[in-house]
Amino acid sequence: MTERGELIAYYVQEEIPKGLTVVETLKRMKAQNAFISIPHPFDVHRYDWPLEELIELLPEVDALEVFNARCLRKVHNEKALAFARERGIPKLAGSDAHSLMELGLAVTRLPAFNNAEELRAAVRETEISGQMLSAADHFKASTLIGLSKLIPGKRSTRG
């Protein structure tokens, strides 16, 4: 979690602290040769990157999440997909699971890979599929997450 929004890095060796600037976060991710993606880029309920900032980030990232099962409105995913297609950006999907009921709602199929460089090549051949979490299930999941934070000693792994 940067000071402006979320970025996801795969194949990092060292933890990157939350709250850094986008530039510093990207610098640290790139220093680790991480595969970098932007999750739910147009979801106004979480973080809606301003278009100018998103366009500036594109040369620094490897892929864009174009389907996120936790988006409350499918228009947010549709906008991300259109944006990625227009610009030839590799596409990913994410369940963004915060509870068991959410696991596997989104799928990214791609050729086998073993490291960040191979993932950069494989992501050009993705097949995306999935279903959005229903509003009722979104409410249930959010309630369960909130209740779990009340359990003594329970720590959240989310940024």
Short mmCIF file of C-alpha atoms in Angstrom, two decimals:
data_model
loop_
_atom_site.label_atom_id
_atom_site.label_comp_id
_atom_site.label_asym_id
_atom_site.label_seq_id
_atom_site.Cartn_x
_atom_site.Cartn_y
_atom_site.Cartn_z
CA MET A 1 0.00 0.00 0.00
CA THR A 2 1.62 3.20 -1.16
CA GLU A 3 0.59 6.63 0.05
CA ARG A 4 -1.57 6.89 -3.11
CA GLY A 5 -2.93 3.37 -3.71
CA GLU A 6 -2.13 -0.31 -3.95
CA LEU A 7 0.52 -2.01 -6.03
CA ILE A 8 1.17 -5.75 -6.07
CA ALA A 9 4.65 -7.24 -6.43
CA TYR A 10 5.42 -10.89 -7.09
CA TYR A 11 8.84 -12.43 -6.42
CA VAL A 12 9.97 -9.92 -3.81
CA GLN A 13 12.70 -11.03 -1.43
CA GLU A 14 12.37 -8.28 1.16
CA GLU A 15 9.24 -6.70 2.58
CA ILE A 16 8.41 -3.23 1.33
CA PRO A 17 6.93 -0.98 4.03
CA LYS A 18 3.46 0.43 3.47
CA GLY A 19 2.88 4.15 3.12
CA LEU A 20 5.89 4.96 0.94
CA THR A 21 5.52 7.19 -2.10
CA VAL A 22 4.61 5.45 -5.33
CA VAL A 23 8.05 6.32 -6.74
CA GLU A 24 9.89 4.87 -3.73
CA THR A 25 7.71 1.77 -3.68
CA LEU A 26 8.33 1.12 -7.37
CA LYS A 27 12.06 1.73 -6.90
CA ARG A 28 12.19 -0.91 -4.14
CA MET A 29 10.11 -3.38 -6.17
CA LYS A 30 12.28 -2.91 -9.24
CA ALA A 31 15.47 -3.31 -7.17
CA GLN A 32 14.19 -6.82 -6.37
CA ASN A 33 13.28 -7.49 -10.04
CA ALA A 34 9.67 -7.96 -8.94
CA PHE A 35 6.77 -8.50 -11.32
CA ILE A 36 4.53 -5.48 -10.63
CA SER A 37 0.81 -5.06 -11.20
CA ILE A 38 -1.88 -2.54 -10.32
CA PRO A 39 -4.98 -4.06 -8.70
CA HIS A 40 -8.53 -2.75 -9.26
CA PRO A 41 -7.29 0.48 -10.87
CA PHE A 42 -10.73 2.03 -11.45
CA ASP A 43 -12.57 0.88 -8.32
CA VAL A 44 -13.81 4.12 -6.74
CA HIS A 45 -14.78 2.26 -3.56
CA ARG A 46 -11.15 1.38 -2.82
CA TYR A 47 -8.67 3.48 -4.75
CA ASP A 48 -9.43 5.01 -8.10
CA TRP A 49 -6.10 6.07 -9.64
CA PRO A 50 -6.43 9.42 -11.41
CA LEU A 51 -6.08 8.73 -15.13
CA GLU A 52 -2.96 10.89 -15.50
CA GLU A 53 -1.21 9.04 -12.65
CA LEU A 54 -2.25 5.66 -14.00
CA ILE A 55 -0.88 6.50 -17.45
CA GLU A 56 2.39 7.65 -15.86
CA LEU A 57 2.67 4.33 -13.98
CA LEU A 58 2.19 2.11 -17.04
CA PRO A 59 5.84 2.02 -18.17
CA GLU A 60 6.81 0.95 -14.62
CA VAL A 61 4.42 -2.00 -14.25
CA ASP A 62 4.13 -5.40 -15.88
CA ALA A 63 0.35 -5.90 -15.82
CA LEU A 64 -3.00 -4.45 -14.89
CA GLU A 65 -5.73 -6.24 -12.99
CA VAL A 66 -8.74 -6.08 -15.29
CA PHE A 67 -11.07 -8.31 -13.28
CA ASN A 68 -11.37 -8.16 -9.50
CA ALA A 69 -14.09 -10.28 -7.89
CA ARG A 70 -14.48 -7.84 -4.96
CA CYS A 71 -15.39 -4.83 -7.08
CA LEU A 72 -18.90 -3.77 -6.12
CA ARG A 73 -19.76 -2.68 -9.66
CA LYS A 74 -18.78 -4.50 -12.84
CA VAL A 75 -18.25 -1.18 -14.63
CA HIS A 76 -14.97 -0.81 -12.68
CA ASN A 77 -13.67 -4.06 -14.19
CA GLU A 78 -15.01 -3.19 -17.64
CA LYS A 79 -13.20 0.15 -17.55
CA ALA A 80 -9.93 -1.57 -16.54
CA LEU A 81 -10.27 -4.14 -19.33
CA ALA A 82 -10.95 -1.49 -21.97
CA PHE A 83 -8.02 0.59 -20.70
CA ALA A 84 -5.63 -2.39 -20.85
CA ARG A 85 -6.83 -3.45 -24.31
CA GLU A 86 -6.46 0.09 -25.72
CA ARG A 87 -2.87 0.27 -24.48
CA GLY A 88 -1.77 -3.34 -25.01
CA ILE A 89 -1.11 -3.93 -21.31
CA PRO A 90 -0.96 -7.53 -20.05
CA LYS A 91 -4.04 -8.48 -18.03
CA LEU A 92 -4.61 -10.27 -14.72
CA ALA A 93 -7.64 -11.29 -12.67
CA GLY A 94 -7.84 -11.48 -8.89
CA SER A 95 -10.27 -12.96 -6.40
CA ASP A 96 -8.95 -10.51 -3.80
CA ALA A 97 -10.23 -13.09 -1.31
CA HIS A 98 -10.66 -11.91 2.25
CA SER A 99 -12.69 -14.97 3.23
CA LEU A 100 -13.10 -18.61 2.17
CA MET A 101 -16.27 -17.92 0.19
CA GLU A 102 -14.24 -15.63 -2.08
CA LEU A 103 -11.45 -18.04 -3.00
CA GLY A 104 -11.29 -18.86 -6.68
CA LEU A 105 -13.89 -16.35 -7.87
CA ALA A 106 -11.38 -15.00 -10.39
CA VAL A 107 -8.91 -16.99 -12.48
CA THR A 108 -5.91 -16.02 -14.56
CA ARG A 109 -4.76 -18.87 -16.80
CA LEU A 110 -1.31 -18.58 -18.31
CA PRO A 111 1.62 -20.75 -19.37
CA ALA A 112 3.90 -22.18 -16.70
CA PHE A 113 6.59 -19.89 -15.27
CA ASN A 114 9.26 -20.12 -12.59
CA ASN A 115 10.41 -16.57 -11.97
CA ALA A 116 9.56 -12.93 -12.61
CA GLU A 117 11.12 -12.85 -16.09
CA GLU A 118 9.18 -15.93 -17.19
CA LEU A 119 6.00 -14.44 -15.70
CA ARG A 120 6.56 -11.27 -17.77
CA ALA A 121 6.57 -13.44 -20.89
CA ALA A 122 3.72 -15.72 -19.79
CA VAL A 123 1.36 -12.87 -18.84
CA ARG A 124 1.14 -11.88 -22.50
CA GLU A 125 -0.91 -15.07 -23.05
CA THR A 126 -3.44 -14.80 -20.21
CA GLU A 127 -7.00 -16.02 -20.25
CA ILE A 128 -9.20 -14.27 -17.69
CA SER A 129 -12.41 -15.61 -16.18
CA GLY A 130 -14.41 -15.17 -13.03
CA GLN A 131 -17.55 -14.09 -11.26
CA MET A 132 -18.10 -11.12 -9.05
CA LEU A 133 -18.86 -11.49 -5.38
CA SER A 134 -22.55 -10.80 -4.82
CA ALA A 135 -23.52 -7.77 -2.74
CA ALA A 136 -24.94 -10.07 -0.04
CA ASP A 137 -21.76 -12.16 0.09
CA HIS A 138 -19.65 -8.99 0.08
CA PHE A 139 -21.56 -7.85 3.18
CA LYS A 140 -21.12 -11.27 4.85
CA ALA A 141 -17.39 -11.36 4.08
CA SER A 142 -16.87 -7.81 5.33
CA THR A 143 -18.77 -8.62 8.53
CA LEU A 144 -16.67 -11.75 9.13
CA ILE A 145 -13.46 -9.81 8.52
CA GLY A 146 -14.56 -7.12 10.95
CA LEU A 147 -15.44 -9.69 13.61
CA SER A 148 -12.12 -11.51 13.16
CA LYS A 149 -10.28 -8.28 14.06
CA LEU A 150 -11.92 -8.43 17.47
CA ILE A 151 -10.24 -11.74 18.31
CA PRO A 152 -7.32 -11.11 20.71
CA GLY A 153 -3.95 -11.83 19.11
CA LYS A 154 -5.43 -11.98 15.60
CA ARG A 155 -3.48 -9.85 13.13
CA SER A 156 -4.51 -8.77 9.68
CA THR A 157 -2.12 -9.61 6.84
CA ARG A 158 -3.55 -6.90 4.61
CA GLY A 159 -1.70 -3.58 4.15
#
